[in-house]
Amino acid sequence: MNELKAKPIYLDYQATTPTDPRVVDAMLPYFYEKFGNAHSRNHSFGWEAEDAIELARGQVATIIGASPKEVIFTSGATESNNLALKGVMKFYGKKKPHLITTVTEHKCVLDSARHLEQEGYKVTYLPVQQNGLVDLEQLKAAITDETALVSIMAVHNEIGVIQPLKEIGEICRERGVFFHCDAAQAVGKIPLDVNDMKIDLMSISGHKIYGPKGVGALFVRRRPRVRVVAQITGGGQERGMRSGTLPTPLIVGLGKACDIALNEMAEENARIMELRNYTLNRFRERLADIYLNGDEENRVAGNLNISFAYVEGESLLMGIKNIAVSSGSACTSASLEPSYVLRALGVDEELAHTSLRIGIGRFTTREELDQAVDAICNEVERLREMSPLWEMAQEGIDIKSIEWAEH
Amino acid sequence: MAYSEKLLDHYENPRNVGSFDKNETAVGTGLVGAPACGDVMKLQIRVSADGIIEDAKFKTFGCGSAIASSSLITEWVKGKTIAEAGAIKNSQIAEELALPPVKIHCSILAEDAIKAAISDYNTKNGKAEVEAAE
Amino acid sequence: MKQPVYLDYNASAPMNATARDAVVAALDVAGNPSSVHGAGRDARKIVDRARRQVADMVGGDPERVIFTSGGTEANNLALNGLEDVVVLTSAIEHPSVIEARHDARRIAVNANGVIDLGALEDMLRVCREAGEKVLVSVMLANNETGVIQPVAQAALLAREYGAKIHCDAVQAVGRVPVDMGRLLVDMVSVSAHKIGGPKGVGALVIAPGVMLVPQIRGGGQEKYRRGGTENVAGIAGFGAAAALVDGKLANIDDITAKRDRLENEILASAPEVVIASRDTARLGNTSCLILPGMPGETQVMAMDLAGVAISSGSACSSGKVRESHVLKEMGVAEPGSAIRVSLGSETTNEEIDMFIRVWSRMRGNAERKKLARNAA
């Protein structure tokens, strides 16, 4: 347990990514020398800030195949998701009060949907299949004349599965329903094109793509035009859709992060995919009774979500202190509930308690993964020796046959 | 979450991990918790003819606090009479390990486990429940 | 070329070196503050430290600091976060307060730009008779004129009538003491980039007993009051800037002396100039100058060409030329001819001289053109 004390290994790239040094370099000048308020349009300090922001707007637009005019900046993907759901439903809701989303969306989408429900809107929460993917027939069946919006994420934060965006987009466009896509985990990780995929709104995060925290964007389609009711008002920035002084350095950082991702995505993905497969194989070679959660094929390169049967996830985390991984999404991992996402996939609750999410990213090395695999496997073996469930399984006792006193 | 040194010591170097043959007459076995809730504790005691707990073993599926709680209680019950062991309270465990509030249920589980083991031993040996409940 | 002169601190202040160092250092911390592992806890520590610093800055409780994306979001949260309340707010608030609630009732201001406490009390009485729950929102210092509002008195009235009170202190922090306890307010909005911190971060600090409905949901951050991964680097910079606010306050007399010299010299050479709220308690760094007959926008552009950055009103209007609602509410003649000059700790006497020189030349040119036109 102590051999790793020296250097922590970061394998939690879905919770947040380290800021790329090139991004930091791009931001630095705007923290000091170039401090104008981008909205003070009549003096040169303001102009300089505005130029930088418009450059970034173009960089964000490019990576998703949008026009810069369709990109508005926010404080992050959570705000973008809130704005997309509430903004669209509040604009179109009188005639079309129905929203469709899935049970495995990010908490901020589900919370916004629940809030809309409390206000009287109708919400359908589609189930997902065992591999985490939406059933397109179920989606088709759920759309009614009253449906205004379908909100489905591109890449899942916990299990990394990639939804069939193009097919979803086709269905939505055909039925005259807007398609919002939470792409916080997808931008820079998979190719995205809002026109090809017929996406009408898309949420983007800075800190999930090696950019800074505290900044994100929302793509809002102009043709056919999507209208949203602003959720933060006063000042009228971002064409009235989102007020507040624009944080120039953060926006410059987001733009730079998109620019780097666009240029390096293909190469980076190949490298990360290779590391992921290598890691998964090493786990499978060494340990019995481990399960990959979420579809293995339709999956983003950097995500592994593995259940280590008979070992409780939190105790496993405690034993691998120098390795930063997550036992669920970062927002909920402080609570003791097993992941709602894994339960929605039909993963047994006892297995849901045994899962780790291992995120591989831009700065991960093979050496780090070797160390991490060794440490995790050692700890799993140690804890299995201590686990009454493992003992029963070895004795051939079916755990499900026992009547447990639930508490 | 900040854990106490005692807790970490029991988690990293758990005492008395293992199993006895549960069919032995002198052995009492308690199995409490549920996999779906994220913790299962198996606690066993071996009792001498004069009613002293000679040895104890545990296996636990659960968080670090659950492992530490079960390790600690196996240490405590050794050398105690069945009545003394049955009188251990979860609050003593929680205090000794400085469990954070969200982990108090681990100490409750450990108390339940020793009680279940004693009850199993008593049933096997035809003794009344009253002895432990005293 | 000469370094441009920046006299638009009320729009945004340059970042303080200490704050910048804090931001840059925090950018290197990889973790998400919600993660339980070491990297996550490191990020959490940064946020918690800043939370204490921001709380200290306004005499609040760290547990009740809600970090937001800025002053605008903080004001929006304050005005929309209480359930089923009638909102009473002054007519000279920042747009982020005014536009947050279009159904708000407006408290009138007098010719000096100070809210009419008698009018507020009448409105509170009407609400009480109608059995309505009330939120009063009054800014501590106006962004355009710098006028300081009688917030504590308004708060006493609010208490008397069982209303809650919010104060937008974005422009006041670092220029006058801000203490929630003394102001008797339930909520206060603050912004980082107006005090030398980074853009993109602000906070709403609330008093015990304030139950807020979140406006941005999901994730459970900020004690379920505001979802979204914390802007760790921005928050670190905000905290560092907040810790330096006492130093800024110590500097304000010096800044005020520079501002007063600027105004005196302008008035001496151009007696037709009107200075808004000159005889009213106002921020020592702000001057709202009205040069009759010359649109504010024209003045701003002419000054910018000569290397002096000022503003013709609140910077938020996104280039749209709008007359100041603040000056209009005060009944000022020719509100469209106003410029706002706002100073900061880094402002030098040479910059003030430069402003006076450039401004006088601009006015002289305008006078000559006028004479030429009249002669023709």
Short mmCIF file of C-alpha atoms in Angstrom, two decimals, chain C residues 103-365:
data_model
loop_
_atom_site.label_atom_id
_atom_site.label_comp_id
_atom_site.label_asym_id
_atom_site.label_seq_id
_atom_site.Cartn_x
_atom_site.Cartn_y
_atom_site.Cartn_z
CA ASP C 103 -42.43 42.65 -12.13
CA ALA C 104 -40.49 44.52 -9.43
CA ARG C 105 -41.94 47.73 -8.04
CA ARG C 106 -39.56 50.67 -8.26
CA ILE C 107 -38.55 52.89 -5.37
CA ALA C 108 -38.11 56.48 -6.56
CA VAL C 109 -34.87 58.41 -6.11
CA ASN C 110 -34.40 62.12 -5.46
CA ALA C 111 -32.49 64.59 -7.64
CA ASN C 112 -29.23 63.55 -6.00
CA GLY C 113 -29.80 59.92 -6.90
CA VAL C 114 -30.56 58.77 -3.35
CA ILE C 115 -33.51 56.46 -2.76
CA ASP C 116 -36.54 58.00 -1.10
CA LEU C 117 -36.91 56.18 2.22
CA GLY C 118 -40.38 57.65 2.72
CA ALA C 119 -41.47 56.14 -0.58
CA LEU C 120 -39.98 52.81 0.44
CA GLU C 121 -41.89 52.84 3.69
CA ASP C 122 -45.14 53.64 1.89
CA MET C 123 -44.56 50.69 -0.43
CA LEU C 124 -43.74 48.38 2.46
CA ARG C 125 -46.93 49.45 4.19
CA VAL C 126 -49.01 48.69 1.10
CA CYS C 127 -47.45 45.24 0.87
CA ARG C 128 -48.08 44.55 4.52
CA GLU C 129 -51.70 45.50 4.16
CA ALA C 130 -52.00 43.20 1.17
CA GLY C 131 -50.35 40.40 3.14
CA GLU C 132 -47.47 40.12 0.67
CA LYS C 133 -44.01 38.79 1.43
CA VAL C 134 -41.38 41.30 0.35
CA LEU C 135 -37.78 41.44 -0.79
CA VAL C 136 -36.16 44.87 -0.93
CA SER C 137 -33.08 45.26 -3.12
CA VAL C 138 -30.94 48.39 -2.84
CA MET C 139 -27.42 48.83 -4.13
CA LEU C 140 -24.77 50.17 -1.78
CA ALA C 141 -23.06 52.38 -4.36
CA ASN C 142 -24.21 53.31 -7.82
CA ASN C 143 -21.99 52.26 -10.69
CA GLU C 144 -22.52 55.45 -12.72
CA THR C 145 -22.61 58.25 -10.16
CA GLY C 146 -21.00 56.52 -7.21
CA VAL C 147 -23.81 57.71 -4.94
CA ILE C 148 -23.95 55.77 -1.69
CA GLN C 149 -27.41 54.60 -0.70
CA PRO C 150 -28.78 54.56 2.85
CA VAL C 151 -28.82 50.78 2.92
CA ALA C 152 -28.79 50.38 6.70
CA GLN C 153 -31.79 52.66 7.06
CA ALA C 154 -33.60 50.80 4.30
CA ALA C 155 -32.74 47.57 6.10
CA LEU C 156 -34.18 48.87 9.37
CA LEU C 157 -37.40 49.68 7.55
CA ALA C 158 -37.41 46.28 5.89
CA ARG C 159 -37.02 44.61 9.27
CA GLU C 160 -39.80 46.66 10.76
CA TYR C 161 -42.10 45.44 8.01
CA GLY C 162 -40.86 41.84 8.07
CA ALA C 163 -39.21 42.09 4.67
CA LYS C 164 -35.89 40.61 3.56
CA ILE C 165 -33.28 42.91 2.05
CA HIS C 166 -30.62 42.33 -0.58
CA CYS C 167 -27.76 44.68 -1.30
CA ASP C 168 -25.77 44.81 -4.53
CA ALA C 169 -22.35 45.81 -3.15
CA VAL C 170 -20.43 45.10 -6.37
CA GLN C 171 -19.20 48.68 -6.80
CA ALA C 172 -18.87 49.46 -3.11
CA VAL C 173 -16.41 46.79 -2.00
CA GLY C 174 -12.92 48.19 -1.53
CA ARG C 175 -14.22 51.74 -1.72
CA VAL C 176 -16.38 51.93 1.39
CA PRO C 177 -16.54 49.46 4.28
CA VAL C 178 -19.02 46.67 3.63
CA ASP C 179 -20.22 44.72 6.64
CA MET C 180 -23.36 42.64 6.47
CA GLY C 181 -23.85 42.97 10.20
CA ARG C 182 -23.75 46.75 10.16
CA LEU C 183 -25.77 47.05 7.00
CA LEU C 184 -28.33 44.64 8.50
CA VAL C 185 -28.83 43.01 5.12
CA ASP C 186 -29.88 39.42 4.42
CA MET C 187 -27.97 39.04 1.16
CA VAL C 188 -25.08 40.84 -0.47
CA SER C 189 -23.73 40.49 -4.02
CA VAL C 190 -20.04 40.89 -4.77
CA SER C 191 -17.90 40.56 -7.87
CA ALA C 192 -14.23 39.63 -8.17
CA HIS C 193 -13.17 41.62 -11.21
CA LYS C 194 -14.20 44.94 -9.71
CA ILE C 195 -11.71 44.50 -6.86
CA GLY C 196 -8.69 43.25 -8.76
CA GLY C 197 -9.77 39.63 -8.97
CA PRO C 198 -10.51 37.71 -12.17
CA LYS C 199 -13.61 37.98 -14.33
CA GLY C 200 -16.09 35.14 -14.28
CA VAL C 201 -16.51 34.85 -10.53
CA GLY C 202 -18.63 36.50 -7.91
CA ALA C 203 -20.62 35.55 -4.87
CA LEU C 204 -23.88 35.98 -3.10
CA VAL C 205 -23.37 35.94 0.65
CA ILE C 206 -26.48 35.25 2.68
CA ALA C 207 -27.41 35.64 6.32
CA PRO C 208 -28.81 32.86 8.51
CA GLY C 209 -32.46 32.18 7.82
CA VAL C 210 -32.37 32.89 4.10
CA MET C 211 -33.69 29.90 2.14
CA LEU C 212 -32.76 30.11 -1.52
CA VAL C 213 -34.17 28.17 -4.43
CA PRO C 214 -31.25 27.43 -6.77
CA GLN C 215 -31.36 29.01 -10.22
CA ILE C 216 -28.69 26.75 -11.69
CA ARG C 217 -29.34 23.18 -10.71
CA GLY C 218 -27.49 19.92 -10.63
CA GLY C 219 -24.46 18.46 -8.92
CA GLY C 220 -25.30 19.71 -5.45
CA GLN C 221 -22.39 22.16 -5.22
CA GLU C 222 -22.52 25.20 -2.94
CA LYS C 223 -24.77 23.31 -0.51
CA TYR C 224 -27.35 22.74 -3.24
CA ARG C 225 -27.68 26.48 -3.77
CA ARG C 226 -25.80 26.63 -7.08
CA GLY C 227 -24.89 23.67 -9.28
CA GLY C 228 -21.80 23.44 -11.47
CA THR C 229 -18.15 22.55 -10.92
CA GLU C 230 -16.56 25.37 -8.99
CA ASN C 231 -14.36 27.80 -10.93
CA VAL C 232 -11.44 26.86 -8.70
CA ALA C 233 -8.82 29.16 -10.21
CA GLY C 234 -11.24 32.07 -10.42
CA ILE C 235 -12.36 31.51 -6.85
CA ALA C 236 -8.74 31.38 -5.67
CA GLY C 237 -8.12 34.74 -7.33
CA PHE C 238 -11.30 36.16 -5.84
CA GLY C 239 -10.19 35.07 -2.37
CA ALA C 240 -6.75 36.61 -2.80
CA ALA C 241 -8.27 39.89 -4.01
CA ALA C 242 -10.78 39.85 -1.16
CA ALA C 243 -7.97 39.54 1.37
CA LEU C 244 -6.50 42.78 0.01
CA VAL C 245 -9.65 44.85 0.29
CA ASP C 246 -8.63 46.42 3.60
CA GLY C 247 -5.54 47.78 1.89
CA LYS C 248 -7.70 49.27 -0.84
CA LEU C 249 -9.86 50.99 1.76
CA ALA C 250 -6.77 52.55 3.30
CA ASN C 251 -5.99 53.99 -0.11
CA ILE C 252 -9.34 55.57 -0.81
CA ASP C 253 -8.53 59.02 0.65
CA ASP C 254 -5.64 59.31 -1.74
CA ILE C 255 -7.83 58.30 -4.67
CA THR C 256 -10.53 60.74 -3.57
CA ALA C 257 -7.99 63.58 -3.51
CA LYS C 258 -7.04 62.80 -7.10
CA ARG C 259 -10.67 62.62 -8.17
CA ASP C 260 -11.44 65.94 -6.45
CA ARG C 261 -8.51 67.62 -8.14
CA LEU C 262 -9.74 66.34 -11.50
CA GLU C 263 -13.21 67.72 -10.87
CA ASN C 264 -11.97 71.07 -9.53
CA GLU C 265 -9.69 71.67 -12.49
CA ILE C 266 -12.37 70.70 -15.00
CA LEU C 267 -14.90 73.00 -13.35
CA ALA C 268 -12.43 75.85 -13.17
CA SER C 269 -11.82 75.72 -16.90
CA ALA C 270 -15.31 74.67 -17.97
CA PRO C 271 -17.97 76.15 -15.70
CA GLU C 272 -20.80 74.77 -17.85
CA VAL C 273 -19.92 71.22 -16.76
CA VAL C 274 -22.31 69.57 -14.32
CA ILE C 275 -21.05 66.90 -11.96
CA ALA C 276 -23.81 64.51 -10.99
CA SER C 277 -24.43 64.16 -7.27
CA ARG C 278 -21.36 66.18 -6.42
CA ASP C 279 -22.68 67.26 -3.05
CA THR C 280 -23.97 63.85 -2.09
CA ALA C 281 -22.12 61.06 -0.29
CA ARG C 282 -20.53 59.09 -3.11
CA LEU C 283 -17.59 56.83 -3.87
CA GLY C 284 -14.27 58.63 -3.81
CA ASN C 285 -13.16 57.13 -7.10
CA THR C 286 -16.12 57.99 -9.33
CA SER C 287 -16.97 61.12 -11.23
CA CYS C 288 -19.94 61.56 -13.55
CA LEU C 289 -19.27 64.60 -15.76
CA ILE C 290 -21.92 66.14 -17.99
CA LEU C 291 -20.70 68.40 -20.77
CA PRO C 292 -23.88 69.95 -22.18
CA GLY C 293 -24.25 69.73 -25.93
CA MET C 294 -21.80 66.91 -26.54
CA PRO C 295 -23.02 63.29 -26.61
CA GLY C 296 -21.25 61.05 -24.11
CA GLU C 297 -20.42 58.51 -26.80
CA THR C 298 -18.64 61.17 -28.84
CA GLN C 299 -16.63 62.19 -25.83
CA VAL C 300 -15.66 58.60 -25.09
CA MET C 301 -14.50 58.01 -28.64
CA ALA C 302 -12.54 61.24 -28.79
CA MET C 303 -10.87 60.44 -25.47
CA ASP C 304 -10.08 56.90 -26.60
CA LEU C 305 -8.39 58.17 -29.75
CA ALA C 306 -6.21 60.28 -27.49
CA GLY C 307 -5.37 57.26 -25.33
CA VAL C 308 -7.74 57.73 -22.39
CA ALA C 309 -10.20 54.97 -21.52
CA ILE C 310 -13.42 56.13 -19.86
CA SER C 311 -17.04 55.15 -20.22
CA SER C 312 -20.30 56.83 -21.08
CA GLY C 313 -22.31 54.85 -18.58
CA SER C 314 -22.58 51.29 -17.48
CA ALA C 315 -20.39 49.08 -19.68
CA CYS C 316 -23.02 46.41 -20.00
CA SER C 317 -25.03 47.93 -22.75
CA SER C 318 -23.13 45.96 -25.39
CA GLY C 319 -22.33 48.87 -27.62
CA LYS C 320 -25.90 49.96 -27.84
CA VAL C 321 -26.07 53.68 -27.26
CA ARG C 322 -28.56 54.09 -24.48
CA GLU C 323 -29.19 57.03 -22.27
CA SER C 324 -28.37 56.34 -18.67
CA HIS C 325 -31.50 55.25 -16.80
CA VAL C 326 -29.80 56.37 -13.62
CA LEU C 327 -29.38 60.00 -14.68
CA LYS C 328 -32.85 60.04 -16.22
CA GLU C 329 -34.40 58.86 -12.97
CA MET C 330 -32.58 61.66 -11.17
CA GLY C 331 -34.03 64.18 -13.60
CA VAL C 332 -30.62 65.35 -14.76
CA ALA C 333 -30.72 67.62 -17.79
CA GLU C 334 -28.94 66.11 -20.82
CA PRO C 335 -28.20 62.66 -19.42
CA GLY C 336 -26.90 61.69 -22.87
CA SER C 337 -23.97 64.05 -22.44
CA ALA C 338 -22.49 62.30 -19.45
CA ILE C 339 -19.22 60.46 -19.13
CA ARG C 340 -18.05 58.34 -16.22
CA VAL C 341 -14.49 58.64 -15.00
CA SER C 342 -13.53 56.04 -12.41
CA LEU C 343 -10.18 55.79 -10.68
CA GLY C 344 -8.35 52.96 -8.97
CA SER C 345 -5.41 52.27 -6.69
CA GLU C 346 -3.02 52.29 -9.64
CA THR C 347 -4.18 55.68 -10.95
CA THR C 348 -1.37 58.26 -10.90
CA ASN C 349 -1.37 62.04 -10.79
CA GLU C 350 0.19 62.04 -14.24
CA GLU C 351 -2.82 60.15 -15.57
CA ILE C 352 -5.15 62.72 -14.03
CA ASP C 353 -3.11 65.49 -15.70
CA MET C 354 -3.32 63.64 -18.99
CA PHE C 355 -7.07 63.29 -18.66
CA ILE C 356 -7.50 67.00 -17.96
CA ARG C 357 -5.28 67.93 -20.86
CA VAL C 358 -7.00 65.65 -23.36
CA TRP C 359 -10.48 66.48 -22.16
CA SER C 360 -9.84 70.27 -22.28
CA ARG C 361 -8.49 69.98 -25.79
CA MET C 362 -11.54 68.00 -26.84
CA ARG C 363 -13.86 70.61 -25.33
CA GLY C 364 -11.86 73.43 -26.94
CA ASN C 365 -12.21 71.83 -30.36
#
